[in-house]
CSV table of C-alpha atoms in Angstrom, one decimal:
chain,number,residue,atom,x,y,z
A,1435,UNK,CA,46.6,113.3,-17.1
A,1436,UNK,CA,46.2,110.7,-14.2
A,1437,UNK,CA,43.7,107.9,-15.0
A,1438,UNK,CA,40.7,108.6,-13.4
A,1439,UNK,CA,40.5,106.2,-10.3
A,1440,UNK,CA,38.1,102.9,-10.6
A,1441,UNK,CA,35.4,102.8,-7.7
A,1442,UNK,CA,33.6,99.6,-6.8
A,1443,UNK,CA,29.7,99.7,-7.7
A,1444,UNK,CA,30.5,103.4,-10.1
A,1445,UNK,CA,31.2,103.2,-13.7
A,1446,UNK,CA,33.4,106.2,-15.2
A,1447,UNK,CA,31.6,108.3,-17.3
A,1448,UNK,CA,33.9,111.7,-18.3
A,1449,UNK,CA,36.7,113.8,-17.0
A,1450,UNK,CA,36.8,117.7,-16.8
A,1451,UNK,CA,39.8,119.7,-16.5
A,1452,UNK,CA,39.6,119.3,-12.8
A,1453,UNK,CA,36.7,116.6,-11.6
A,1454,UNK,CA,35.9,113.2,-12.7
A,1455,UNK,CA,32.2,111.9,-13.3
A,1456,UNK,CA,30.3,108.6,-12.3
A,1457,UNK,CA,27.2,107.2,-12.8
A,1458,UNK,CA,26.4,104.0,-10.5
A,1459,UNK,CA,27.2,100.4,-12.6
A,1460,UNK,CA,24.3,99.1,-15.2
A,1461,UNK,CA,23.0,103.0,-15.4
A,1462,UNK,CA,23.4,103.5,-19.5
A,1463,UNK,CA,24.2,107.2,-19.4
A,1464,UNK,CA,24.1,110.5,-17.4
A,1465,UNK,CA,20.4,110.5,-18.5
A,1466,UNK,CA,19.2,107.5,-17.4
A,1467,UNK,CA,21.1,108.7,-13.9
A,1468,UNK,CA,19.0,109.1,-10.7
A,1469,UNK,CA,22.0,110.2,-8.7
A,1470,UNK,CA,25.9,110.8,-9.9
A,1471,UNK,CA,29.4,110.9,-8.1
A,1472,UNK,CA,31.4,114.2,-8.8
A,1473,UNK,CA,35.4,113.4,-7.4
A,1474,UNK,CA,37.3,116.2,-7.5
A,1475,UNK,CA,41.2,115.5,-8.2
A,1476,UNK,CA,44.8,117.5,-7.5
A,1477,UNK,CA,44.8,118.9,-10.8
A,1478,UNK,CA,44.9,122.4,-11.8
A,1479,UNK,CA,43.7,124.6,-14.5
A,1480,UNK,CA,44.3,128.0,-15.9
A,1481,UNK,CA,43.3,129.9,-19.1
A,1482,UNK,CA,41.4,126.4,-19.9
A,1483,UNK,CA,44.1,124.3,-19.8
A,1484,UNK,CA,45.0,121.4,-17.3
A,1485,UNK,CA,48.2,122.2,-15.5
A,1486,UNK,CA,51.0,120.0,-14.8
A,1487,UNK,CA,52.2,119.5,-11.8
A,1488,UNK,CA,49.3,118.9,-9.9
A,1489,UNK,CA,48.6,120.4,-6.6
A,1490,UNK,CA,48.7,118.2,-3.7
A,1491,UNK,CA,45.8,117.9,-1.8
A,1492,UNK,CA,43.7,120.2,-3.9
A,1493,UNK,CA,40.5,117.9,-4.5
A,1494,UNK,CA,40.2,117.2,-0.8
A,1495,UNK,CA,40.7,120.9,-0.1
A,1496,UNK,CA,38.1,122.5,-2.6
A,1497,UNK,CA,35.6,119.8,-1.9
A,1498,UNK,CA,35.9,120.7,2.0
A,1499,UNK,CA,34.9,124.0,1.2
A,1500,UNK,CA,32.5,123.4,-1.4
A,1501,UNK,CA,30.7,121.3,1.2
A,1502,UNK,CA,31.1,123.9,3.9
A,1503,UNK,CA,29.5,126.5,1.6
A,1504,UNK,CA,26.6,124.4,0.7
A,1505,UNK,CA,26.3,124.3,4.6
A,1506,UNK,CA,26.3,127.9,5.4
A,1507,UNK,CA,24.2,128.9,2.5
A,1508,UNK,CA,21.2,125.8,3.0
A,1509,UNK,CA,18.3,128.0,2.2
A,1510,UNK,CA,19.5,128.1,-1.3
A,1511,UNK,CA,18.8,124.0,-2.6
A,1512,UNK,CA,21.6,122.7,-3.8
A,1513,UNK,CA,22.5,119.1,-5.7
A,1514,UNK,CA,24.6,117.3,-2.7
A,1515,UNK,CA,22.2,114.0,-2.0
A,1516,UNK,CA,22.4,113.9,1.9
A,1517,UNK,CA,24.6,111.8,3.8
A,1518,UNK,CA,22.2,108.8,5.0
A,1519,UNK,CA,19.7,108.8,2.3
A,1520,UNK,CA,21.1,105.8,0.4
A,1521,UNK,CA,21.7,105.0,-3.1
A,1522,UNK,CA,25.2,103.6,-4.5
A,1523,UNK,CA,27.7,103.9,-1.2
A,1524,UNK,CA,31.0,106.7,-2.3
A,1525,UNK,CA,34.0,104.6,-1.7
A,1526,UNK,CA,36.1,105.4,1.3
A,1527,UNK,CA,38.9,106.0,-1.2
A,1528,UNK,CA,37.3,109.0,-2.8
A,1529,UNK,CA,34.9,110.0,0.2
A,1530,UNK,CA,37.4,112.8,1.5
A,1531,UNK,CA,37.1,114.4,-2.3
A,1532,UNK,CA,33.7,114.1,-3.7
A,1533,UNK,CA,30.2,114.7,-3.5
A,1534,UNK,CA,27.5,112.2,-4.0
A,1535,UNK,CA,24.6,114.5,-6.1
A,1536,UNK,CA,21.6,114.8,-7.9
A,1537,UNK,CA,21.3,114.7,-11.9
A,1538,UNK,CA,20.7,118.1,-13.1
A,1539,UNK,CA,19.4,119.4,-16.2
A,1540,UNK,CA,22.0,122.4,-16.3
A,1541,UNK,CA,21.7,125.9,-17.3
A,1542,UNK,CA,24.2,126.9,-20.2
A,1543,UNK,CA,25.0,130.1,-18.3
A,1544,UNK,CA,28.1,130.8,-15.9
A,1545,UNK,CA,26.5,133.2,-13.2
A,1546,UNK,CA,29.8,135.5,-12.8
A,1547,UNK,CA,29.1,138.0,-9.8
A,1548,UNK,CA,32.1,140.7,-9.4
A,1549,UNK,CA,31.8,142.4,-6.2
A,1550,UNK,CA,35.6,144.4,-6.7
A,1551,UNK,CA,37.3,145.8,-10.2
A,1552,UNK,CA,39.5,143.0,-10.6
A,1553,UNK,CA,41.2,141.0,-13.5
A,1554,UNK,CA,39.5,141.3,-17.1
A,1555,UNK,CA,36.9,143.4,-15.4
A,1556,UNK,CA,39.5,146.0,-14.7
A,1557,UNK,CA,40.8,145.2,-18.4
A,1558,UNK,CA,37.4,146.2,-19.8
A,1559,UNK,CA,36.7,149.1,-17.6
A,1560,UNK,CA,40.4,151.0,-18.6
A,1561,UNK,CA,38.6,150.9,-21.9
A,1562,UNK,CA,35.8,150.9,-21.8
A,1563,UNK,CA,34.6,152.2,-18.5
A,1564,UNK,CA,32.7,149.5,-18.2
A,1565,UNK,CA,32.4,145.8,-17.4
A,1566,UNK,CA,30.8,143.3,-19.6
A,1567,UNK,CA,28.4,146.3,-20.2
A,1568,UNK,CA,27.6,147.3,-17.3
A,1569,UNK,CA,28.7,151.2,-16.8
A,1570,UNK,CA,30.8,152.4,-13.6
A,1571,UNK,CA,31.7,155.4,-12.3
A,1572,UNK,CA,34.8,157.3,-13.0
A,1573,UNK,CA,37.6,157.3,-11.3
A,1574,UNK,CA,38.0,153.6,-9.9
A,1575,UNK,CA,41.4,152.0,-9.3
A,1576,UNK,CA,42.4,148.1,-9.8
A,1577,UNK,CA,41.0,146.4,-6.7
A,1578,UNK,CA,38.3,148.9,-5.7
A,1579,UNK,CA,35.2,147.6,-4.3
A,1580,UNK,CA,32.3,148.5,-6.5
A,1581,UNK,CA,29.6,150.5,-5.5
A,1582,UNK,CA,27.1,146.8,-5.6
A,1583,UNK,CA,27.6,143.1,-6.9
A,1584,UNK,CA,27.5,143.1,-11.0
A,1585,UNK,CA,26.1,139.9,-12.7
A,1586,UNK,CA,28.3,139.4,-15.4
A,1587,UNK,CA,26.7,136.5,-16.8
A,1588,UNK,CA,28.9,134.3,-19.8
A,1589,UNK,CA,28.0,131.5,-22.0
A,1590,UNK,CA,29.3,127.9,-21.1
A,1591,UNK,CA,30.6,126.8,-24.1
A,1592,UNK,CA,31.0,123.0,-24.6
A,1593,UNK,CA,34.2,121.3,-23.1
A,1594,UNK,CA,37.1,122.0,-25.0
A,1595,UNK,CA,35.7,125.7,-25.8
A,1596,UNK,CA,36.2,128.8,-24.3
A,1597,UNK,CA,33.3,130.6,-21.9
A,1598,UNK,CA,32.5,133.6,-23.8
A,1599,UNK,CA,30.7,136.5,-22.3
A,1600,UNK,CA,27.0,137.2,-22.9
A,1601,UNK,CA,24.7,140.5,-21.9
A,1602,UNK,CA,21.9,140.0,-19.7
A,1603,UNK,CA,19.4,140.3,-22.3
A,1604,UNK,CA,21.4,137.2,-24.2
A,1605,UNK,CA,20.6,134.7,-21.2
A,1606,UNK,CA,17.4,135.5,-21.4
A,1607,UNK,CA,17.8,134.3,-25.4
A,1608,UNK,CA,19.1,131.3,-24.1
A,1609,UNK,CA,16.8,130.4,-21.0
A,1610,UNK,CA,13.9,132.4,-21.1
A,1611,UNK,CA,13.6,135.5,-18.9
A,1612,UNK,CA,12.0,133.9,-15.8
A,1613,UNK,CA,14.7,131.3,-15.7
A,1614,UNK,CA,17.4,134.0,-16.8
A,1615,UNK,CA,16.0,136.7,-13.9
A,1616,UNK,CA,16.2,133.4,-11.3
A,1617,UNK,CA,19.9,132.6,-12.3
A,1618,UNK,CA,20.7,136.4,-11.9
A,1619,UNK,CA,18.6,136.9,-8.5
A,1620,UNK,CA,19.9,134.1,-6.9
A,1621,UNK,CA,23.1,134.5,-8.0
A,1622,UNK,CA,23.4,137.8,-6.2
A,1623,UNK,CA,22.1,136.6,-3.3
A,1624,UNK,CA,24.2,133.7,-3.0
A,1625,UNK,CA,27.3,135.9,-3.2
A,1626,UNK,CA,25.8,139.0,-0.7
A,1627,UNK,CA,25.3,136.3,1.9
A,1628,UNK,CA,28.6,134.4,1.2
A,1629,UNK,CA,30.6,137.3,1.1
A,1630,UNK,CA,28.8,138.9,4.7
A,1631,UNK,CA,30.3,135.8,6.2
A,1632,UNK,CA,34.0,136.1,4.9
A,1633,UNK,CA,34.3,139.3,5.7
A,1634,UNK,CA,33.6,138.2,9.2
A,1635,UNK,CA,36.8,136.1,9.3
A,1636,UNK,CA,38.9,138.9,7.5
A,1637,UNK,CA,38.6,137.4,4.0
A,1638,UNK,CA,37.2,139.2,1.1
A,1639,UNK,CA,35.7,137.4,-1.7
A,1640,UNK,CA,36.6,139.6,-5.0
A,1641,UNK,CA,34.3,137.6,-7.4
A,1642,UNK,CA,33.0,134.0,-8.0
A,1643,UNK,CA,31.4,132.0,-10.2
A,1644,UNK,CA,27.9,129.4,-9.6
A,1645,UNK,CA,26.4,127.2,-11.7
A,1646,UNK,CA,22.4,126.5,-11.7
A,1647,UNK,CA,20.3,123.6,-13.4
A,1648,UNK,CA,17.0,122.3,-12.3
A,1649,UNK,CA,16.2,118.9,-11.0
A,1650,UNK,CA,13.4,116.2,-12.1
A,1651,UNK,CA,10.8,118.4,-9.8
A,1652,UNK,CA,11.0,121.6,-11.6
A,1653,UNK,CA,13.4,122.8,-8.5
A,1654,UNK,CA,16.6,125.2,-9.3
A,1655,UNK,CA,19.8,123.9,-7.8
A,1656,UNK,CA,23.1,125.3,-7.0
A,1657,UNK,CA,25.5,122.8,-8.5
A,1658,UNK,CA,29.2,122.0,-9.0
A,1659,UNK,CA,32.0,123.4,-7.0
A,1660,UNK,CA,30.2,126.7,-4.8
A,1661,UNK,CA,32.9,129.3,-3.5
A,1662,UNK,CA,36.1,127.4,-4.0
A,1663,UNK,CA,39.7,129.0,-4.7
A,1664,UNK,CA,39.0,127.6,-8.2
A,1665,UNK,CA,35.8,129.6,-8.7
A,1666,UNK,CA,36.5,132.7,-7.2
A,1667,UNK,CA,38.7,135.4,-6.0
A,1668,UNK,CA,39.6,135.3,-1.9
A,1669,UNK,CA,41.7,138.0,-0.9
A,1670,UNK,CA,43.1,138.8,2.7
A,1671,UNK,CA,41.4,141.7,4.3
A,1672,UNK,CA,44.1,141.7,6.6
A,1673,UNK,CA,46.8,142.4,4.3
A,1674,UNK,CA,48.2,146.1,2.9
A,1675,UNK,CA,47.9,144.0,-0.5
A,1676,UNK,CA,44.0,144.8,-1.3
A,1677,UNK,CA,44.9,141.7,-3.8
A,1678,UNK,CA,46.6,139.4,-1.4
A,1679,UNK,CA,45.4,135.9,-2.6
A,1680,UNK,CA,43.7,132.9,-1.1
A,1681,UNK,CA,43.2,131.4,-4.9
A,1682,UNK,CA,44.8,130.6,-8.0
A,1683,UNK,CA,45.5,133.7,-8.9
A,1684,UNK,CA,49.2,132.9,-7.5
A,1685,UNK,CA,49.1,130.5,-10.4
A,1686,UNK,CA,47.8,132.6,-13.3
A,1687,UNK,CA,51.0,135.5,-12.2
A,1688,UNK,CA,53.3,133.0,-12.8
A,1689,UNK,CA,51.9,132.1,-16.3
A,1690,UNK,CA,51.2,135.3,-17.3
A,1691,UNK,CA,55.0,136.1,-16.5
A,1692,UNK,CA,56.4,133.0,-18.0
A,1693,UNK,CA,54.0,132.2,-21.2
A,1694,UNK,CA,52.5,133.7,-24.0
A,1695,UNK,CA,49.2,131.4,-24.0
A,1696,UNK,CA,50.3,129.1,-27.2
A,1697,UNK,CA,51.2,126.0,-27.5
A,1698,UNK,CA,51.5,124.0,-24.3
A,1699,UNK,CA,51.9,125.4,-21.1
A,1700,UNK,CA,54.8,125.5,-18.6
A,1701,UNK,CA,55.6,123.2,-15.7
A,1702,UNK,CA,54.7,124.6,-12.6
A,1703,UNK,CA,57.9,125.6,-10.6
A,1704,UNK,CA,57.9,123.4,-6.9
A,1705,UNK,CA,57.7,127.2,-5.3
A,1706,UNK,CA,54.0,128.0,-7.0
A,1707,UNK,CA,52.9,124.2,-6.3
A,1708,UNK,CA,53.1,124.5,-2.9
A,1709,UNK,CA,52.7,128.3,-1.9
A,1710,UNK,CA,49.1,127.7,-4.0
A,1711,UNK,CA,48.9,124.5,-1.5
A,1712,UNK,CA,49.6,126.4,1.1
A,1713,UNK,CA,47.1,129.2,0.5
A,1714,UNK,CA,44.3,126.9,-0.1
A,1715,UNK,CA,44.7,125.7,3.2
A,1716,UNK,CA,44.9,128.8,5.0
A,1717,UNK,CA,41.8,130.0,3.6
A,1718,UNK,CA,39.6,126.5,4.6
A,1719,UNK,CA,41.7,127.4,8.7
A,1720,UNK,CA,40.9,131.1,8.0
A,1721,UNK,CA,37.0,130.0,7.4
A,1722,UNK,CA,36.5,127.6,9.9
A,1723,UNK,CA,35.5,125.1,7.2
């Protein structure tokens, strides 16, 4: 993994699989932060492991549309600290790929919403006629729309761990059940309003992911990446393929095809690097973002 990139008047505080994490110079810790730089890099993950090699021009991409996302959706707060409103200046270096934000005490819940029958939700439902618990009709096929948006909720586990999937009734275990109905009611909304708009520029989104937490106020704030090709499922509502892909899903068919998920993962092939690059930046044209 690339060293994560030294930024005049930032000190370096951890790297995810994908992003790196600041706090400004002479702040002790993440908790003592009034305000935190999140650069997003080229790398790529899959099945919760970093990918090698990295995809060129990814962290640029993803934060363009995370940033157009926050824009379209503005009703719903959200952590980016607004251009102009000062505090430690981003570095030109990193500007392009990161997002200056708010400290956020986060909720330990992934807020999954599944608008189609897609991936392990079709898994589950051959079984089980059902995903993550929640009952559907007979008679679906892979890719179908369902009949309305399902919060599938999951537990983020600590770095490292896998996300493992919770009931409704478990968040509210782990939030409370007004914080726990507010993660799921937003999170529906969020993806009913994001998903009107793609489909207005032939782009369906399958399912997504957000993340919540709540700032020093008491406020709950979208955070992290919102609607990227890493969080969700785009498809092309132009194509015959129902499952055409705008994400890296093009990157999980070829390791599903070429590993058995032990041990370390394959190289990406040159082929998969770029036709992912170029996906990812047909879907920020497609969008107008």
């Amino acid at each position: 993994m690339t060293a994560a990139p030294v930024l005049p008047g930032w000190r370096h505080v951890s790297s995810g699989k994908v992003r790196e994490l600041y706090v400004p110079e002479g702040t002790a810790d993440v908790a003592d932060a009034t305000e935190l730089l999140l650069v997003a890099s080229d790398r790529v993950s899959a099945y919760d492991f970093a990918l090698e090699p990295p995809i060129p021009g990814k962290g640029g991409l993803l934060t363009r549309l995370s940033r157009h996302w926050f824009d379209r959706l503005a009703d719903v707060p959200n952590h980016l600290i607004p251009d102009g409103s000062g505090g430690t200046p981003v570095p030109e270096s990193v500007a392009a790929r990161s997002m200056h934000v708010l400290p956020l005490d986060m909720f330990p819940v992934e807020c999954v919403v599944r608008g189609y029958l897609v991936g392990s939700g079709w898994a589950e439902y051959r079984e089980s006629g059902s995903v993550c618990g929640v009952p559907l009709p007979d008679g679906l096929s892979e890719g179908d729309r369902l009949p309305e948006p399902i919060y599938t909720p999951a537990y983020k586990a600590p770095q490292g761990e896998h996300d493992e999937n919770i009931s409704y009734e478990q968040t509210v275990e782990l939030v409370g059940a007004e914080d726990a109905a507010t993660l799921r009611d937003l999170s529906l909304r969020v993806y009913g309003a994001a998903a009107a708009i793609a489909l207005e520029h032939d782009v369906v989104i399958a399912d997504t992911k957000f993340e919540f937490g709540r700032d020093a106020d008491g406020v709950v704030r979208i955070a992290d990446e919102v609607l990227t090709s890493d969080s969700s499922r785009y498809w092309d509502a132009r194509s015959g393929n129902r499952t055409d892909s705008f994400d890296k899903q093009i990157v999980r068919d070829w390791l599903s095809a070429h590993w058995d998920r032990q041990g370390t993962p394959p190289v990406l092939p040159d082929a998969i690097v770029e036709r992912t690059a170029a996906r990812y930046r047909e879907l920020i044209e497609r969008l107008g973002a």
